[in-house]
Amino acid sequence: MRDYQVSQRRACVLIGVDPKTVRRERPPDHGAIREAMREIAGRRRRFGYRRIGVMLERKGMSINHKKLCRLYREEGLSVRRRRGRKRARGSRTPVPEALRPGDRWSMDFVADTFGASRKFRILAINDDCCRENLCLVADTSISGARVARELDVLVRLHGKPACIVSDNGTEFTSRAILQWASKNKVEWHGKPQQNGFIESFNGSLRDELLNEELFDSLADARRKLAIWRYDYNHVRPTHRWEIERLHKRVGRS
């Protein structure tokens, strides 16, 4: 190659050498970022490269999102996407828009097990405007009266919502809930297709916590739910605007 000015491929063909024995692998680039990505992915196994990019930005590591995606794939951190359950079909009716916190709350139940396959339920209530989770109540049985008591606690803490969205479960159509809604003059929407925000939250809860953890007891489940709820509200990059802001900023670099 030096004496006759030929390419590496041509020189290997002339002397009968496999190019793979000649070429040397280049050391991986961005070693510090790769190590930080592996550390974050080890603690948050269901995070994709976009959310990992937000966490890296908080550490002062800014990188173009295309290069971040390449490094993410080269490190073998790609997350296998889980299929969601089928949504209920029906006619679409308008619901009040959540323009300010407290305009609309949404609520639903999630089920899981602890110990020797003993089932428990989780009542999740969210504010649809700021996507904040207001409570995660876990118990072996949650009746409509218990839901009404939890709503009274949230009203004292956050104020009364303008409306609440839920499905048509027996707890949400019970006499206790009907009396609570009438007493507090809160509009209630009970069609499943209007409950998309809380369904999305339930998917994140199951994907990032319930499918990743084993619960020894109900107390253990409540403790882990409280830790995850704080992380969801204050640490986890949840909001799309934060991810889009990162992409716009690093896209110019």
Short mmCIF file of C-alpha atoms in Angstrom, two decimals:
data_model
loop_
_atom_site.label_atom_id
_atom_site.label_comp_id
_atom_site.label_asym_id
_atom_site.label_seq_id
_atom_site.Cartn_x
_atom_site.Cartn_y
_atom_site.Cartn_z
CA MET A 1 0.00 0.00 0.00
CA ARG A 2 2.86 2.39 0.75
CA ASP A 3 5.05 1.49 -2.22
CA TYR A 4 2.42 1.09 -4.95
CA GLN A 5 -0.33 3.41 -3.66
CA VAL A 6 -3.11 0.81 -3.76
CA SER A 7 -6.10 0.44 -1.49
CA GLN A 8 -6.22 -1.95 1.43
CA ARG A 9 -8.84 -4.10 -0.28
CA ARG A 10 -6.70 -4.38 -3.48
CA ALA A 11 -3.55 -5.21 -1.53
CA CYS A 12 -5.35 -7.96 0.42
CA VAL A 13 -6.63 -9.50 -2.84
CA LEU A 14 -3.14 -9.48 -4.42
CA ILE A 15 -1.40 -11.24 -1.53
CA GLY A 16 -4.36 -13.47 -0.61
CA VAL A 17 -5.11 -12.16 2.87
CA ASP A 18 -8.56 -11.83 4.38
CA PRO A 19 -9.19 -8.10 5.06
CA LYS A 20 -10.66 -9.00 8.48
CA THR A 21 -7.22 -10.14 9.64
CA VAL A 22 -5.69 -6.82 8.63
CA ARG A 23 -8.26 -4.33 9.76
CA ARG A 24 -8.28 -3.30 13.38
CA GLU A 25 -11.40 -2.35 15.27
CA ARG A 26 -11.55 1.27 16.24
CA PRO A 27 -12.07 1.99 19.93
CA PRO A 28 -15.68 3.01 20.71
CA ASP A 29 -16.29 6.74 20.65
CA HIS A 30 -17.89 8.74 23.48
CA GLY A 31 -16.83 6.32 26.20
CA ALA A 32 -18.11 8.52 29.05
CA ILE A 33 -21.54 8.88 27.47
CA ARG A 34 -21.75 5.15 26.78
CA GLU A 35 -20.92 4.38 30.40
CA ALA A 36 -23.51 6.89 31.65
CA MET A 37 -26.12 5.41 29.31
CA ARG A 38 -25.45 1.89 30.59
CA GLU A 39 -25.72 3.12 34.17
CA ILE A 40 -29.07 4.82 33.55
CA ALA A 41 -30.42 1.87 31.55
CA GLY A 42 -29.38 -0.48 34.35
CA ARG A 43 -31.53 1.43 36.84
CA ARG A 44 -34.37 2.25 34.42
CA ARG A 45 -34.65 -0.76 32.16
CA ARG A 46 -37.75 0.41 30.31
CA PHE A 47 -36.36 3.80 29.26
CA GLY A 48 -35.76 4.46 25.56
CA TYR A 49 -32.99 6.63 24.16
CA ARG A 50 -35.11 9.78 24.29
CA ARG A 51 -35.65 9.66 28.04
CA ILE A 52 -32.07 8.54 28.60
CA GLY A 53 -31.05 11.63 26.61
CA VAL A 54 -33.03 13.82 29.00
CA MET A 55 -31.30 12.19 31.97
CA LEU A 56 -27.89 12.71 30.30
CA GLU A 57 -28.71 16.37 29.70
CA ARG A 58 -29.40 16.79 33.41
CA LYS A 59 -25.87 15.52 34.02
CA GLY A 60 -24.45 18.08 31.60
CA MET A 61 -23.91 15.62 28.70
CA SER A 62 -25.46 17.08 25.56
CA ILE A 63 -25.35 15.01 22.36
CA ASN A 64 -27.14 15.04 19.03
CA HIS A 65 -30.24 12.84 19.17
CA LYS A 66 -29.22 10.89 16.03
CA LYS A 67 -25.82 10.05 17.50
CA LEU A 68 -27.51 9.24 20.81
CA CYS A 69 -29.79 6.76 19.02
CA ARG A 70 -26.76 5.15 17.31
CA LEU A 71 -24.88 4.75 20.59
CA TYR A 72 -28.03 3.42 22.25
CA ARG A 73 -28.34 0.67 19.62
CA GLU A 74 -24.65 -0.16 19.59
CA GLU A 75 -24.74 -0.70 23.34
CA GLY A 76 -27.63 -3.15 22.91
CA LEU A 77 -29.99 -1.16 25.13
CA SER A 78 -33.00 -1.25 22.81
CA VAL A 79 -36.21 -2.02 24.71
CA ARG A 80 -38.57 -4.59 23.31
CA ARG A 81 -41.93 -2.97 22.94
CA ARG A 82 -44.73 -4.73 24.78
CA ARG A 83 -48.12 -4.97 23.19
CA GLY A 84 -50.90 -3.08 24.91
CA ARG A 85 -54.34 -4.45 25.44
CA LYS A 86 -57.12 -3.66 23.01
CA ARG A 87 -59.04 -0.50 23.70
CA ALA A 88 -62.81 -0.43 23.96
CA ARG A 89 -64.58 0.75 20.81
CA GLY A 90 -67.48 3.15 20.78
CA SER A 91 -68.73 6.54 19.68
CA ARG A 92 -66.54 9.53 20.49
CA THR A 93 -68.16 12.29 22.53
CA PRO A 94 -66.46 15.56 23.49
CA VAL A 95 -65.16 16.03 27.02
CA PRO A 96 -64.09 19.27 28.68
CA GLU A 97 -60.48 20.18 27.89
CA ALA A 98 -57.99 20.20 30.75
CA LEU A 99 -56.50 23.67 30.30
CA ARG A 100 -55.58 24.27 33.96
CA PRO A 101 -54.73 22.01 36.89
CA GLY A 102 -57.95 20.81 38.49
CA ASP A 103 -60.03 21.08 35.31
CA ARG A 104 -60.19 17.33 34.87
CA TRP A 105 -59.13 14.29 36.88
CA SER A 106 -59.06 10.75 35.54
CA MET A 107 -59.08 7.54 37.55
CA ASP A 108 -58.87 3.80 37.03
CA PHE A 109 -57.88 0.51 38.69
CA VAL A 110 -54.81 -1.67 38.07
CA ALA A 111 -54.47 -5.21 39.45
CA ASP A 112 -51.39 -7.20 40.48
CA THR A 113 -50.32 -9.93 42.93
CA PHE A 114 -48.06 -10.29 45.95
CA GLY A 115 -46.87 -13.18 48.09
CA ALA A 116 -48.42 -16.52 47.16
CA SER A 117 -50.35 -15.11 44.17
CA ARG A 118 -52.63 -13.02 46.37
CA LYS A 119 -54.25 -10.28 44.33
CA PHE A 120 -54.43 -6.61 45.19
CA ARG A 121 -55.77 -3.55 43.41
CA ILE A 122 -54.33 -0.10 42.84
CA LEU A 123 -56.51 3.00 42.53
CA ALA A 124 -54.74 5.60 40.36
CA ILE A 125 -55.99 9.19 40.10
CA ASN A 126 -54.28 11.72 37.80
CA ASP A 127 -54.63 15.38 36.91
CA ASP A 128 -55.01 15.39 33.10
CA CYS A 129 -53.64 18.92 32.65
CA CYS A 130 -50.19 18.56 34.25
CA ARG A 131 -50.12 14.72 34.08
CA GLU A 132 -49.44 14.60 37.82
CA ASN A 133 -50.33 11.45 39.68
CA LEU A 134 -52.39 12.47 42.70
CA CYS A 135 -52.51 9.11 44.46
CA LEU A 136 -51.77 5.40 44.15
CA VAL A 137 -53.89 3.53 46.69
CA ALA A 138 -53.15 -0.19 47.03
CA ASP A 139 -55.34 -2.65 48.93
CA THR A 140 -56.80 -6.13 48.59
CA SER A 141 -60.28 -4.68 48.15
CA ILE A 142 -61.34 -1.12 47.25
CA SER A 143 -65.06 -0.37 47.30
CA GLY A 144 -66.95 2.62 46.00
CA ALA A 145 -67.14 4.05 49.53
CA ARG A 146 -63.33 3.78 49.81
CA VAL A 147 -62.96 5.62 46.49
CA ALA A 148 -65.22 8.40 47.80
CA ARG A 149 -63.08 8.73 50.97
CA GLU A 150 -59.90 8.97 48.90
CA LEU A 151 -61.51 11.65 46.74
CA ASP A 152 -62.39 13.64 49.87
CA VAL A 153 -58.72 13.53 50.91
CA LEU A 154 -57.57 14.73 47.48
CA VAL A 155 -60.13 17.55 47.45
CA ARG A 156 -58.76 18.81 50.77
CA LEU A 157 -55.20 18.69 49.38
CA HIS A 158 -55.67 19.90 45.79
CA GLY A 159 -59.11 21.47 45.64
CA LYS A 160 -62.26 20.23 43.92
CA PRO A 161 -61.93 19.23 40.24
CA ALA A 162 -64.32 20.52 37.61
CA CYS A 163 -64.96 17.01 36.26
CA ILE A 164 -63.77 13.43 36.66
CA VAL A 165 -63.31 10.83 33.91
CA SER A 166 -63.48 7.07 34.56
CA ASP A 167 -64.76 3.87 33.02
CA ASN A 168 -68.04 2.17 33.91
CA GLY A 169 -66.65 -0.11 36.61
CA THR A 170 -68.89 -1.12 39.47
CA GLU A 171 -66.96 1.00 41.97
CA PHE A 172 -67.38 4.14 39.85
CA THR A 173 -71.09 3.57 39.29
CA SER A 174 -71.90 2.67 42.90
CA ARG A 175 -74.35 4.59 45.04
CA ALA A 176 -71.50 6.00 47.15
CA ILE A 177 -69.87 7.61 44.09
CA LEU A 178 -73.17 8.92 42.76
CA GLN A 179 -73.87 10.54 46.12
CA TRP A 180 -70.33 11.99 46.27
CA ALA A 181 -70.59 13.52 42.79
CA SER A 182 -74.03 14.99 43.57
CA LYS A 183 -72.92 16.34 46.94
CA ASN A 184 -69.75 17.96 45.60
CA LYS A 185 -71.37 19.04 42.28
CA VAL A 186 -68.64 17.43 40.19
CA GLU A 187 -69.39 16.47 36.60
CA TRP A 188 -68.64 12.79 35.94
CA HIS A 189 -67.85 11.23 32.55
CA GLY A 190 -68.07 7.46 32.53
CA LYS A 191 -67.32 6.25 29.00
CA PRO A 192 -64.20 4.07 28.56
CA GLN A 193 -63.07 5.76 25.32
CA GLN A 194 -62.80 9.07 27.19
CA ASN A 195 -60.30 7.63 29.66
CA GLY A 196 -57.19 7.66 27.45
CA PHE A 197 -54.91 9.67 29.76
CA ILE A 198 -55.21 7.31 32.70
CA GLU A 199 -54.90 4.28 30.39
CA SER A 200 -51.57 5.66 29.18
CA PHE A 201 -50.47 6.18 32.78
CA ASN A 202 -51.50 2.63 33.66
CA GLY A 203 -49.33 1.36 30.81
CA SER A 204 -46.31 3.22 32.18
CA LEU A 205 -47.02 2.00 35.71
CA ARG A 206 -47.24 -1.63 34.61
CA ASP A 207 -44.33 -1.41 32.18
CA GLU A 208 -41.87 0.34 34.52
CA LEU A 209 -42.88 -1.00 37.95
CA LEU A 210 -45.41 -3.84 38.11
CA ASN A 211 -43.72 -5.94 35.41
CA GLU A 212 -40.26 -5.22 36.83
CA GLU A 213 -40.77 -5.82 40.56
CA LEU A 214 -41.86 -8.68 42.82
CA PHE A 215 -43.94 -7.73 45.85
CA ASP A 216 -43.47 -9.68 49.08
CA SER A 217 -46.45 -8.18 50.85
CA LEU A 218 -49.02 -5.43 50.60
CA ALA A 219 -46.80 -3.14 52.69
CA ASP A 220 -43.90 -3.80 50.29
CA ALA A 221 -46.14 -2.96 47.32
CA ARG A 222 -47.27 0.30 48.95
CA ARG A 223 -43.66 1.30 49.67
CA LYS A 224 -42.52 0.66 46.09
CA LEU A 225 -45.57 2.44 44.69
CA ALA A 226 -44.78 5.51 46.81
CA ILE A 227 -41.17 5.55 45.59
CA TRP A 228 -42.24 5.16 41.95
CA ARG A 229 -44.92 7.84 42.31
CA TYR A 230 -42.35 10.37 43.58
CA ASP A 231 -40.03 9.44 40.72
CA TYR A 232 -42.87 9.79 38.19
CA ASN A 233 -43.95 13.23 39.43
CA HIS A 234 -40.54 14.80 40.13
CA VAL A 235 -37.67 12.94 38.40
CA ARG A 236 -38.85 10.86 35.47
CA PRO A 237 -38.87 12.77 32.12
CA THR A 238 -42.57 12.28 31.46
CA HIS A 239 -43.70 15.31 29.55
CA ARG A 240 -43.34 15.38 25.79
CA TRP A 241 -42.39 19.07 25.78
CA GLU A 242 -39.24 18.35 27.79
CA ILE A 243 -38.12 15.68 25.31
CA GLU A 244 -38.95 17.87 22.29
CA ARG A 245 -37.04 20.78 23.82
CA LEU A 246 -33.97 18.56 24.14
CA HIS A 247 -34.22 17.44 20.51
CA LYS A 248 -34.56 21.00 19.23
CA ARG A 249 -31.56 22.15 21.21
CA VAL A 250 -29.20 19.27 20.45
CA GLY A 251 -30.36 19.11 16.82
CA ARG A 252 -28.64 22.44 16.24
CA SER A 253 -25.33 21.22 17.71
#
